[in-house]
Amino acid sequence: MTPRVQTAEAVLYLCIFLHVFTETLFAPFYPQLFTKVFEVEQLEYAGLYVAVCRLTVVAFAPVWAWLSRRFNIQWLLLMSQLGTAAFTACLPATASGTQFLLLSVALLAFKSGYLLVYSLAVKLAGEKRRAQAVGTYQGLFHLAIIASTLASAWAIQLVAPLRLFYAVALLDL
């Protein structure tokens, strides 16, 4: 494996970690977040938010797969990331839970394009190292969820927790 391929794999794996970490940052504390920031007291709203967000990813993943058959994956990932960063940067300006939900849907329509990273990482690893690439992806995925859960306990206590999305947008870039 060449140093260039090693560097590319390291960057992809870092991107995978950051993608999952930033997407799940407030997940354990959505009820508290919606109450603190938008004064939404109904616990069901957090469940609705999660369901709509997951459905968005499920709905848009095939769109990105279809686009990947027509366009270069690296170009699609760049477009996906630019859209992700733009919508993430808009989240702190939301004034209501509904605005936050609608912007999250737009954000996840773009962020779901990041699922293409998985196929790119497996392709880059080649046939001989496919199992290693899949295992590394799975390990990073779950490690990122654990790390974001720990970070979210700190983040929810901030005076203006949505401002963290500015930093997330920079990470997306």
PDB file of C-alpha atoms in Angstrom, residues 39-119:
ATOM      1  CA  GLU A  39     -39.359  25.527  25.185  1.00  0.00           C
ATOM      2  CA  VAL A  40     -40.913  22.380  23.695  1.00  0.00           C
ATOM      3  CA  GLU A  41     -42.080  20.378  26.683  1.00  0.00           C
ATOM      4  CA  GLN A  42     -43.639  17.391  24.886  1.00  0.00           C
ATOM      5  CA  LEU A  43     -41.304  14.412  25.008  1.00  0.00           C
ATOM      6  CA  GLU A  44     -43.002  13.067  21.886  1.00  0.00           C
ATOM      7  CA  TYR A  45     -41.420  15.877  19.885  1.00  0.00           C
ATOM      8  CA  ALA A  46     -37.975  14.353  20.372  1.00  0.00           C
ATOM      9  CA  GLY A  47     -39.311  11.023  19.108  1.00  0.00           C
ATOM     10  CA  LEU A  48     -40.905  12.729  16.110  1.00  0.00           C
ATOM     11  CA  TYR A  49     -37.647  14.552  15.421  1.00  0.00           C
ATOM     12  CA  VAL A  50     -35.595  11.339  15.483  1.00  0.00           C
ATOM     13  CA  ALA A  51     -38.132   9.486  13.303  1.00  0.00           C
ATOM     14  CA  VAL A  52     -38.273  12.251  10.690  1.00  0.00           C
ATOM     15  CA  CYS A  53     -34.477  12.508  10.640  1.00  0.00           C
ATOM     16  CA  ARG A  54     -33.985   8.764  10.197  1.00  0.00           C
ATOM     17  CA  LEU A  55     -36.667   8.663   7.469  1.00  0.00           C
ATOM     18  CA  THR A  56     -34.868  11.483   5.685  1.00  0.00           C
ATOM     19  CA  VAL A  57     -31.642   9.496   5.597  1.00  0.00           C
ATOM     20  CA  VAL A  58     -33.498   6.374   4.427  1.00  0.00           C
ATOM     21  CA  ALA A  59     -35.263   8.369   1.697  1.00  0.00           C
ATOM     22  CA  PHE A  60     -32.145  10.138   0.414  1.00  0.00           C
ATOM     23  CA  ALA A  61     -29.611   7.282   0.555  1.00  0.00           C
ATOM     24  CA  PRO A  62     -30.975   5.773  -2.700  1.00  0.00           C
ATOM     25  CA  VAL A  63     -30.829   9.204  -4.333  1.00  0.00           C
ATOM     26  CA  TRP A  64     -27.130   9.461  -3.545  1.00  0.00           C
ATOM     27  CA  ALA A  65     -26.586   5.877  -4.754  1.00  0.00           C
ATOM     28  CA  TRP A  66     -28.338   6.746  -8.023  1.00  0.00           C
ATOM     29  CA  LEU A  67     -26.228   9.894  -8.391  1.00  0.00           C
ATOM     30  CA  SER A  68     -23.057   7.882  -7.719  1.00  0.00           C
ATOM     31  CA  ARG A  69     -23.730   5.865 -10.870  1.00  0.00           C
ATOM     32  CA  ARG A  70     -23.745   9.078 -12.914  1.00  0.00           C
ATOM     33  CA  PHE A  71     -21.159  11.266 -11.199  1.00  0.00           C
ATOM     34  CA  ASN A  72     -17.758  10.891  -9.576  1.00  0.00           C
ATOM     35  CA  ILE A  73     -18.108   9.873  -5.917  1.00  0.00           C
ATOM     36  CA  GLN A  74     -15.459  12.329  -4.741  1.00  0.00           C
ATOM     37  CA  TRP A  75     -17.341  15.190  -6.432  1.00  0.00           C
ATOM     38  CA  LEU A  76     -20.625  14.043  -4.888  1.00  0.00           C
ATOM     39  CA  LEU A  77     -19.004  13.875  -1.456  1.00  0.00           C
ATOM     40  CA  LEU A  78     -17.712  17.411  -1.892  1.00  0.00           C
ATOM     41  CA  MET A  79     -21.181  18.660  -2.838  1.00  0.00           C
ATOM     42  CA  SER A  80     -22.709  16.692   0.024  1.00  0.00           C
ATOM     43  CA  GLN A  81     -20.253  18.202   2.497  1.00  0.00           C
ATOM     44  CA  LEU A  82     -20.758  21.748   1.250  1.00  0.00           C
ATOM     45  CA  GLY A  83     -24.534  21.391   1.635  1.00  0.00           C
ATOM     46  CA  THR A  84     -24.055  19.780   5.029  1.00  0.00           C
ATOM     47  CA  ALA A  85     -21.800  22.591   6.251  1.00  0.00           C
ATOM     48  CA  ALA A  86     -24.185  25.278   4.968  1.00  0.00           C
ATOM     49  CA  PHE A  87     -27.272  23.818   6.659  1.00  0.00           C
ATOM     50  CA  THR A  88     -25.368  22.995   9.844  1.00  0.00           C
ATOM     51  CA  ALA A  89     -24.243  26.623  10.077  1.00  0.00           C
ATOM     52  CA  CYS A  90     -27.904  27.692   9.823  1.00  0.00           C
ATOM     53  CA  LEU A  91     -29.065  25.583  12.782  1.00  0.00           C
ATOM     54  CA  PRO A  92     -28.019  28.021  15.551  1.00  0.00           C
ATOM     55  CA  ALA A  93     -30.231  30.730  14.026  1.00  0.00           C
ATOM     56  CA  THR A  94     -33.427  28.698  14.323  1.00  0.00           C
ATOM     57  CA  ALA A  95     -36.128  30.243  16.455  1.00  0.00           C
ATOM     58  CA  SER A  96     -38.430  27.251  16.882  1.00  0.00           C
ATOM     59  CA  GLY A  97     -38.439  23.494  17.092  1.00  0.00           C
ATOM     60  CA  THR A  98     -40.231  23.360  13.742  1.00  0.00           C
ATOM     61  CA  GLN A  99     -37.535  25.445  12.036  1.00  0.00           C
ATOM     62  CA  PHE A 100     -34.890  23.253  13.624  1.00  0.00           C
ATOM     63  CA  LEU A 101     -36.666  20.140  12.340  1.00  0.00           C
ATOM     64  CA  LEU A 102     -37.024  21.499   8.788  1.00  0.00           C
ATOM     65  CA  LEU A 103     -33.394  22.604   8.644  1.00  0.00           C
ATOM     66  CA  SER A 104     -32.360  19.204  10.034  1.00  0.00           C
ATOM     67  CA  VAL A 105     -34.250  17.492   7.198  1.00  0.00           C
ATOM     68  CA  ALA A 106     -32.421  19.630   4.623  1.00  0.00           C
ATOM     69  CA  LEU A 107     -29.150  19.001   6.439  1.00  0.00           C
ATOM     70  CA  LEU A 108     -29.671  15.233   6.488  1.00  0.00           C
ATOM     71  CA  ALA A 109     -30.651  15.180   2.813  1.00  0.00           C
ATOM     72  CA  PHE A 110     -27.106  16.368   2.144  1.00  0.00           C
ATOM     73  CA  LYS A 111     -25.443  14.534   5.019  1.00  0.00           C
ATOM     74  CA  SER A 112     -26.884  11.210   3.840  1.00  0.00           C
ATOM     75  CA  GLY A 113     -24.585  11.535   0.835  1.00  0.00           C
ATOM     76  CA  TYR A 114     -21.841  10.752   3.275  1.00  0.00           C
ATOM     77  CA  LEU A 115     -22.925   7.136   3.152  1.00  0.00           C
ATOM     78  CA  LEU A 116     -20.877   7.032  -0.067  1.00  0.00           C
ATOM     79  CA  VAL A 117     -17.725   7.244   2.071  1.00  0.00           C
ATOM     80  CA  TYR A 118     -18.293   3.664   3.167  1.00  0.00           C
ATOM     81  CA  SER A 119     -18.191   2.341  -0.397  1.00  0.00           C
TER      82      SER A 119
END
